[in-house]
Amino acid sequence: MGASRKTDRRHVLCLIFARDFQPESPMSMDYYERLFAGEVLGSGFSEPDYVQRVYEGVFANLEKIDRIISKTAVDWDLNRINKMDLAIMRLAIFEILHVKDVTAAVAINEAVDISKEFSDEDAGKFINGILEEIRKRVVAQAEKKKASNES
C-alpha cells in the first residue's frame, strides 16, 4: 500500500480537481491514465480499483462531502476555498468515511502532505484543521452508535 497508494492518491486528486472545471463532461480515468498520468506523475495507476472507487465515490457523495466541509469551515463559502484545497479535502473526507483500509489519521496526513506539493504554504494548516474537526465528529458519532448498540 505504501508509495504506490501515495501515487494513486495524487492521480485521484488530479481527476477530482480537473472535474471541477468540466463537470458536464468529466475526463475518463482511462483517458487520463493514457495521456496524463505518465507525464504528470511519471507513472500509471498501481491500484486502478482504488483510484476508480475513490474517484467515483467522491462524486457519488459530493453533496454530503461538501455539506460536511461547509458545516466545518465556518465563515467559508465553498466558492471561496481554493479549488485544489477543496479537491484535497474531498478526497480525504471520502477516505475517512468510506475507505476502510485507510485510517482517518493517514487520510489527514496524506492530505496535508499533498497540500505541500500542490497548494500554497498555508493550505496544510487550513486543511488539517478542517479534517481534524471532521475526524473528531466521525469518532464521536461512531462511539455514540456503538454505545447505543450495546445498550
JSON list of C-alpha atoms in Angstrom, two decimals:
[
{"chain": "A", "resi": 1, "resn": "MET", "atom": "CA", "xyz": [0.00, 0.00, 0.00]},
{"chain": "A", "resi": 2, "resn": "GLY", "atom": "CA", "xyz": [2.92, 2.42, 0.72]},
{"chain": "A", "resi": 3, "resn": "ALA", "atom": "CA", "xyz": [4.35, 4.56, -2.07]},
{"chain": "A", "resi": 4, "resn": "SER", "atom": "CA", "xyz": [2.05, 3.18, -4.75]},
{"chain": "A", "resi": 5, "resn": "ARG", "atom": "CA", "xyz": [-1.07, 4.24, -2.84]},
{"chain": "A", "resi": 6, "resn": "LYS", "atom": "CA", "xyz": [0.52, 7.68, -2.40]},
{"chain": "A", "resi": 7, "resn": "THR", "atom": "CA", "xyz": [0.95, 7.98, -6.15]},
{"chain": "A", "resi": 8, "resn": "ASP", "atom": "CA", "xyz": [-2.58, 6.75, -6.83]},
{"chain": "A", "resi": 9, "resn": "ARG", "atom": "CA", "xyz": [-3.92, 9.28, -4.32]},
{"chain": "A", "resi": 10, "resn": "ARG", "atom": "CA", "xyz": [-2.22, 12.06, -6.30]},
{"chain": "A", "resi": 11, "resn": "HIS", "atom": "CA", "xyz": [-3.75, 10.71, -9.52]},
{"chain": "A", "resi": 12, "resn": "VAL", "atom": "CA", "xyz": [-7.22, 10.73, -7.95]},
{"chain": "A", "resi": 13, "resn": "LEU", "atom": "CA", "xyz": [-6.60, 14.28, -6.77]},
{"chain": "A", "resi": 14, "resn": "CYS", "atom": "CA", "xyz": [-5.78, 15.38, -10.32]},
{"chain": "A", "resi": 15, "resn": "LEU", "atom": "CA", "xyz": [-9.01, 13.79, -11.59]},
{"chain": "A", "resi": 16, "resn": "ILE", "atom": "CA", "xyz": [-11.11, 15.37, -8.83]},
{"chain": "A", "resi": 17, "resn": "PHE", "atom": "CA", "xyz": [-9.51, 18.76, -9.41]},
{"chain": "A", "resi": 18, "resn": "ALA", "atom": "CA", "xyz": [-9.99, 18.57, -13.18]},
{"chain": "A", "resi": 19, "resn": "ARG", "atom": "CA", "xyz": [-13.64, 17.63, -12.79]},
{"chain": "A", "resi": 20, "resn": "ASP", "atom": "CA", "xyz": [-14.37, 20.94, -11.05]},
{"chain": "A", "resi": 21, "resn": "PHE", "atom": "CA", "xyz": [-13.55, 22.63, -14.34]},
{"chain": "A", "resi": 22, "resn": "GLN", "atom": "CA", "xyz": [-15.55, 20.29, -16.58]},
{"chain": "A", "resi": 23, "resn": "PRO", "atom": "CA", "xyz": [-18.44, 18.89, -14.55]},
{"chain": "A", "resi": 24, "resn": "GLU", "atom": "CA", "xyz": [-20.62, 18.27, -17.61]},
{"chain": "A", "resi": 25, "resn": "SER", "atom": "CA", "xyz": [-18.06, 16.05, -19.36]},
{"chain": "A", "resi": 26, "resn": "PRO", "atom": "CA", "xyz": [-15.55, 14.72, -16.83]},
{"chain": "A", "resi": 27, "resn": "MET", "atom": "CA", "xyz": [-12.32, 13.19, -18.04]},
{"chain": "A", "resi": 28, "resn": "SER", "atom": "CA", "xyz": [-12.48, 9.40, -18.01]},
{"chain": "A", "resi": 29, "resn": "MET", "atom": "CA", "xyz": [-9.92, 7.53, -15.97]},
{"chain": "A", "resi": 30, "resn": "ASP", "atom": "CA", "xyz": [-8.54, 5.57, -18.92]},
{"chain": "A", "resi": 31, "resn": "TYR", "atom": "CA", "xyz": [-8.12, 8.77, -20.94]},
{"chain": "A", "resi": 32, "resn": "TYR", "atom": "CA", "xyz": [-6.37, 10.43, -18.02]},
{"chain": "A", "resi": 33, "resn": "GLU", "atom": "CA", "xyz": [-4.11, 7.42, -17.47]},
{"chain": "A", "resi": 34, "resn": "ARG", "atom": "CA", "xyz": [-3.17, 7.14, -21.15]},
{"chain": "A", "resi": 35, "resn": "LEU", "atom": "CA", "xyz": [-2.49, 10.83, -21.74]},
{"chain": "A", "resi": 36, "resn": "PHE", "atom": "CA", "xyz": [-1.62, 12.45, -18.43]},
{"chain": "A", "resi": 37, "resn": "ALA", "atom": "CA", "xyz": [-0.63, 10.06, -15.65]},
{"chain": "A", "resi": 38, "resn": "GLY", "atom": "CA", "xyz": [2.80, 9.27, -17.06]},
{"chain": "A", "resi": 39, "resn": "GLU", "atom": "CA", "xyz": [3.58, 12.90, -17.83]},
{"chain": "A", "resi": 40, "resn": "VAL", "atom": "CA", "xyz": [2.16, 14.42, -14.66]},
{"chain": "A", "resi": 41, "resn": "LEU", "atom": "CA", "xyz": [3.43, 11.96, -12.08]},
{"chain": "A", "resi": 42, "resn": "GLY", "atom": "CA", "xyz": [5.69, 9.62, -14.01]},
{"chain": "A", "resi": 43, "resn": "SER", "atom": "CA", "xyz": [3.53, 6.51, -13.76]},
{"chain": "A", "resi": 44, "resn": "GLY", "atom": "CA", "xyz": [0.13, 4.98, -14.30]},
{"chain": "A", "resi": 45, "resn": "PHE", "atom": "CA", "xyz": [-2.16, 3.58, -11.61]},
{"chain": "A", "resi": 46, "resn": "SER", "atom": "CA", "xyz": [-0.75, 0.93, -9.30]},
{"chain": "A", "resi": 47, "resn": "GLU", "atom": "CA", "xyz": [-4.19, 0.19, -7.81]},
{"chain": "A", "resi": 48, "resn": "PRO", "atom": "CA", "xyz": [-6.76, 1.01, -10.52]},
{"chain": "A", "resi": 49, "resn": "ASP", "atom": "CA", "xyz": [-9.62, -0.33, -8.36]},
{"chain": "A", "resi": 50, "resn": "TYR", "atom": "CA", "xyz": [-8.72, 2.07, -5.53]},
{"chain": "A", "resi": 51, "resn": "VAL", "atom": "CA", "xyz": [-8.46, 5.00, -7.96]},
{"chain": "A", "resi": 52, "resn": "GLN", "atom": "CA", "xyz": [-11.83, 4.21, -9.53]},
{"chain": "A", "resi": 53, "resn": "ARG", "atom": "CA", "xyz": [-13.55, 3.52, -6.19]},
{"chain": "A", "resi": 54, "resn": "VAL", "atom": "CA", "xyz": [-12.35, 6.81, -4.69]},
{"chain": "A", "resi": 55, "resn": "TYR", "atom": "CA", "xyz": [-12.91, 8.91, -7.80]},
{"chain": "A", "resi": 56, "resn": "GLU", "atom": "CA", "xyz": [-16.44, 7.62, -8.34]},
{"chain": "A", "resi": 57, "resn": "GLY", "atom": "CA", "xyz": [-17.14, 7.63, -4.61]},
{"chain": "A", "resi": 58, "resn": "VAL", "atom": "CA", "xyz": [-16.21, 11.28, -4.17]},
{"chain": "A", "resi": 59, "resn": "PHE", "atom": "CA", "xyz": [-18.70, 12.33, -6.84]},
{"chain": "A", "resi": 60, "resn": "ALA", "atom": "CA", "xyz": [-21.40, 9.90, -5.74]},
{"chain": "A", "resi": 61, "resn": "ASN", "atom": "CA", "xyz": [-21.15, 11.51, -2.27]},
{"chain": "A", "resi": 62, "resn": "LEU", "atom": "CA", "xyz": [-20.22, 15.03, -3.35]},
{"chain": "A", "resi": 63, "resn": "GLU", "atom": "CA", "xyz": [-23.27, 16.76, -1.88]},
{"chain": "A", "resi": 64, "resn": "LYS", "atom": "CA", "xyz": [-22.72, 15.12, 1.50]},
{"chain": "A", "resi": 65, "resn": "ILE", "atom": "CA", "xyz": [-18.97, 15.79, 1.45]},
{"chain": "A", "resi": 66, "resn": "ASP", "atom": "CA", "xyz": [-19.49, 19.44, 0.53]},
{"chain": "A", "resi": 67, "resn": "ARG", "atom": "CA", "xyz": [-22.11, 19.82, 3.30]},
{"chain": "A", "resi": 68, "resn": "ILE", "atom": "CA", "xyz": [-19.58, 18.43, 5.78]},
{"chain": "A", "resi": 69, "resn": "ILE", "atom": "CA", "xyz": [-16.96, 20.91, 4.57]},
{"chain": "A", "resi": 70, "resn": "SER", "atom": "CA", "xyz": [-19.44, 23.81, 4.72]},
{"chain": "A", "resi": 71, "resn": "LYS", "atom": "CA", "xyz": [-20.53, 22.87, 8.24]},
{"chain": "A", "resi": 72, "resn": "THR", "atom": "CA", "xyz": [-16.92, 22.62, 9.40]},
{"chain": "A", "resi": 73, "resn": "ALA", "atom": "CA", "xyz": [-15.32, 25.54, 7.54]},
{"chain": "A", "resi": 74, "resn": "VAL", "atom": "CA", "xyz": [-17.30, 28.19, 9.40]},
{"chain": "A", "resi": 75, "resn": "ASP", "atom": "CA", "xyz": [-17.38, 31.55, 7.61]},
{"chain": "A", "resi": 76, "resn": "TRP", "atom": "CA", "xyz": [-16.01, 29.96, 4.42]},
{"chain": "A", "resi": 77, "resn": "ASP", "atom": "CA", "xyz": [-18.22, 29.64, 1.38]},
{"chain": "A", "resi": 78, "resn": "LEU", "atom": "CA", "xyz": [-17.19, 26.66, -0.77]},
{"chain": "A", "resi": 79, "resn": "ASN", "atom": "CA", "xyz": [-16.66, 29.05, -3.68]},
{"chain": "A", "resi": 80, "resn": "ARG", "atom": "CA", "xyz": [-14.03, 30.93, -1.65]},
{"chain": "A", "resi": 81, "resn": "ILE", "atom": "CA", "xyz": [-11.97, 27.83, -0.88]},
{"chain": "A", "resi": 82, "resn": "ASN", "atom": "CA", "xyz": [-9.04, 27.27, -3.22]},
{"chain": "A", "resi": 83, "resn": "LYS", "atom": "CA", "xyz": [-10.14, 24.60, -5.75]},
{"chain": "A", "resi": 84, "resn": "MET", "atom": "CA", "xyz": [-7.06, 22.47, -5.10]},
{"chain": "A", "resi": 85, "resn": "ASP", "atom": "CA", "xyz": [-7.62, 22.61, -1.33]},
{"chain": "A", "resi": 86, "resn": "LEU", "atom": "CA", "xyz": [-11.26, 21.68, -1.88]},
{"chain": "A", "resi": 87, "resn": "ALA", "atom": "CA", "xyz": [-10.25, 18.69, -4.04]},
{"chain": "A", "resi": 88, "resn": "ILE", "atom": "CA", "xyz": [-7.74, 17.57, -1.38]},
{"chain": "A", "resi": 89, "resn": "MET", "atom": "CA", "xyz": [-10.38, 17.76, 1.35]},
{"chain": "A", "resi": 90, "resn": "ARG", "atom": "CA", "xyz": [-13.00, 15.96, -0.76]},
{"chain": "A", "resi": 91, "resn": "LEU", "atom": "CA", "xyz": [-10.57, 13.10, -1.32]},
{"chain": "A", "resi": 92, "resn": "ALA", "atom": "CA", "xyz": [-9.59, 12.87, 2.36]},
{"chain": "A", "resi": 93, "resn": "ILE", "atom": "CA", "xyz": [-13.18, 13.06, 3.61]},
{"chain": "A", "resi": 94, "resn": "PHE", "atom": "CA", "xyz": [-14.24, 10.27, 1.28]},
{"chain": "A", "resi": 95, "resn": "GLU", "atom": "CA", "xyz": [-11.35, 8.15, 2.58]},
{"chain": "A", "resi": 96, "resn": "ILE", "atom": "CA", "xyz": [-12.23, 8.94, 6.22]},
{"chain": "A", "resi": 97, "resn": "LEU", "atom": "CA", "xyz": [-15.87, 8.00, 5.71]},
{"chain": "A", "resi": 98, "resn": "HIS", "atom": "CA", "xyz": [-15.71, 5.15, 3.20]},
{"chain": "A", "resi": 99, "resn": "VAL", "atom": "CA", "xyz": [-12.27, 3.57, 2.72]},
{"chain": "A", "resi": 100, "resn": "LYS", "atom": "CA", "xyz": [-11.91, 1.01, 5.48]},
{"chain": "A", "resi": 101, "resn": "ASP", "atom": "CA", "xyz": [-8.21, 0.25, 4.90]},
{"chain": "A", "resi": 102, "resn": "VAL", "atom": "CA", "xyz": [-7.25, 3.92, 5.37]},
{"chain": "A", "resi": 103, "resn": "THR", "atom": "CA", "xyz": [-7.39, 5.34, 8.88]},
{"chain": "A", "resi": 104, "resn": "ALA", "atom": "CA", "xyz": [-8.54, 8.91, 9.44]},
{"chain": "A", "resi": 105, "resn": "ALA", "atom": "CA", "xyz": [-5.04, 9.79, 10.66]},
{"chain": "A", "resi": 106, "resn": "VAL", "atom": "CA", "xyz": [-3.49, 8.50, 7.43]},
{"chain": "A", "resi": 107, "resn": "ALA", "atom": "CA", "xyz": [-6.07, 10.30, 5.27]},
{"chain": "A", "resi": 108, "resn": "ILE", "atom": "CA", "xyz": [-5.39, 13.57, 7.09]},
{"chain": "A", "resi": 109, "resn": "ASN", "atom": "CA", "xyz": [-1.62, 13.16, 6.98]},
{"chain": "A", "resi": 110, "resn": "GLU", "atom": "CA", "xyz": [-1.70, 12.38, 3.27]},
{"chain": "A", "resi": 111, "resn": "ALA", "atom": "CA", "xyz": [-3.95, 15.38, 2.62]},
{"chain": "A", "resi": 112, "resn": "VAL", "atom": "CA", "xyz": [-1.53, 17.70, 4.42]},
{"chain": "A", "resi": 113, "resn": "ASP", "atom": "CA", "xyz": [1.44, 16.20, 2.54]},
{"chain": "A", "resi": 114, "resn": "ILE", "atom": "CA", "xyz": [-0.34, 16.59, -0.79]},
{"chain": "A", "resi": 115, "resn": "SER", "atom": "CA", "xyz": [-1.20, 20.20, 0.03]},
{"chain": "A", "resi": 116, "resn": "LYS", "atom": "CA", "xyz": [2.51, 20.95, 0.47]},
{"chain": "A", "resi": 117, "resn": "GLU", "atom": "CA", "xyz": [3.07, 19.71, -3.08]},
{"chain": "A", "resi": 118, "resn": "PHE", "atom": "CA", "xyz": [0.01, 21.08, -4.85]},
{"chain": "A", "resi": 119, "resn": "SER", "atom": "CA", "xyz": [-1.10, 24.19, -2.94]},
{"chain": "A", "resi": 120, "resn": "ASP", "atom": "CA", "xyz": [0.29, 27.19, -1.09]},
{"chain": "A", "resi": 121, "resn": "GLU", "atom": "CA", "xyz": [2.17, 27.17, 2.21]},
{"chain": "A", "resi": 122, "resn": "ASP", "atom": "CA", "xyz": [-0.87, 27.99, 4.37]},
{"chain": "A", "resi": 123, "resn": "ALA", "atom": "CA", "xyz": [-3.04, 25.25, 2.90]},
{"chain": "A", "resi": 124, "resn": "GLY", "atom": "CA", "xyz": [-1.74, 22.47, 5.13]},
{"chain": "A", "resi": 125, "resn": "LYS", "atom": "CA", "xyz": [-2.82, 24.20, 8.35]},
{"chain": "A", "resi": 126, "resn": "PHE", "atom": "CA", "xyz": [-6.25, 25.03, 6.94]},
{"chain": "A", "resi": 127, "resn": "ILE", "atom": "CA", "xyz": [-6.81, 21.51, 5.57]},
{"chain": "A", "resi": 128, "resn": "ASN", "atom": "CA", "xyz": [-5.51, 19.87, 8.75]},
{"chain": "A", "resi": 129, "resn": "GLY", "atom": "CA", "xyz": [-7.82, 21.98, 10.91]},
{"chain": "A", "resi": 130, "resn": "ILE", "atom": "CA", "xyz": [-10.91, 21.16, 8.85]},
{"chain": "A", "resi": 131, "resn": "LEU", "atom": "CA", "xyz": [-10.13, 17.45, 8.55]},
{"chain": "A", "resi": 132, "resn": "GLU", "atom": "CA", "xyz": [-9.21, 17.06, 12.21]},
{"chain": "A", "resi": 133, "resn": "GLU", "atom": "CA", "xyz": [-12.53, 18.58, 13.24]},
{"chain": "A", "resi": 134, "resn": "ILE", "atom": "CA", "xyz": [-14.34, 16.17, 10.87]},
{"chain": "A", "resi": 135, "resn": "ARG", "atom": "CA", "xyz": [-12.35, 13.23, 12.27]},
{"chain": "A", "resi": 136, "resn": "LYS", "atom": "CA", "xyz": [-13.41, 14.16, 15.82]},
{"chain": "A", "resi": 137, "resn": "ARG", "atom": "CA", "xyz": [-17.08, 14.27, 14.77]},
{"chain": "A", "resi": 138, "resn": "VAL", "atom": "CA", "xyz": [-16.83, 10.92, 12.96]},
{"chain": "A", "resi": 139, "resn": "VAL", "atom": "CA", "xyz": [-15.21, 9.30, 16.00]},
{"chain": "A", "resi": 140, "resn": "ALA", "atom": "CA", "xyz": [-17.82, 10.80, 18.35]},
{"chain": "A", "resi": 141, "resn": "GLN", "atom": "CA", "xyz": [-20.66, 9.56, 16.11]},
{"chain": "A", "resi": 142, "resn": "ALA", "atom": "CA", "xyz": [-19.13, 6.07, 15.93]},
{"chain": "A", "resi": 143, "resn": "GLU", "atom": "CA", "xyz": [-18.76, 5.92, 19.72]},
{"chain": "A", "resi": 144, "resn": "LYS", "atom": "CA", "xyz": [-22.34, 7.11, 20.20]},
{"chain": "A", "resi": 145, "resn": "LYS", "atom": "CA", "xyz": [-23.60, 4.48, 17.73]},
{"chain": "A", "resi": 146, "resn": "LYS", "atom": "CA", "xyz": [-21.55, 1.75, 19.44]},
{"chain": "A", "resi": 147, "resn": "ALA", "atom": "CA", "xyz": [-22.88, 2.77, 22.86]},
{"chain": "A", "resi": 148, "resn": "SER", "atom": "CA", "xyz": [-26.49, 2.68, 21.66]},
{"chain": "A", "resi": 149, "resn": "ASN", "atom": "CA", "xyz": [-25.96, -0.74, 20.07]},
{"chain": "A", "resi": 150, "resn": "GLU", "atom": "CA", "xyz": [-24.53, -2.11, 23.33]},
{"chain": "A", "resi": 151, "resn": "SER", "atom": "CA", "xyz": [-27.49, -0.96, 25.44]}
]
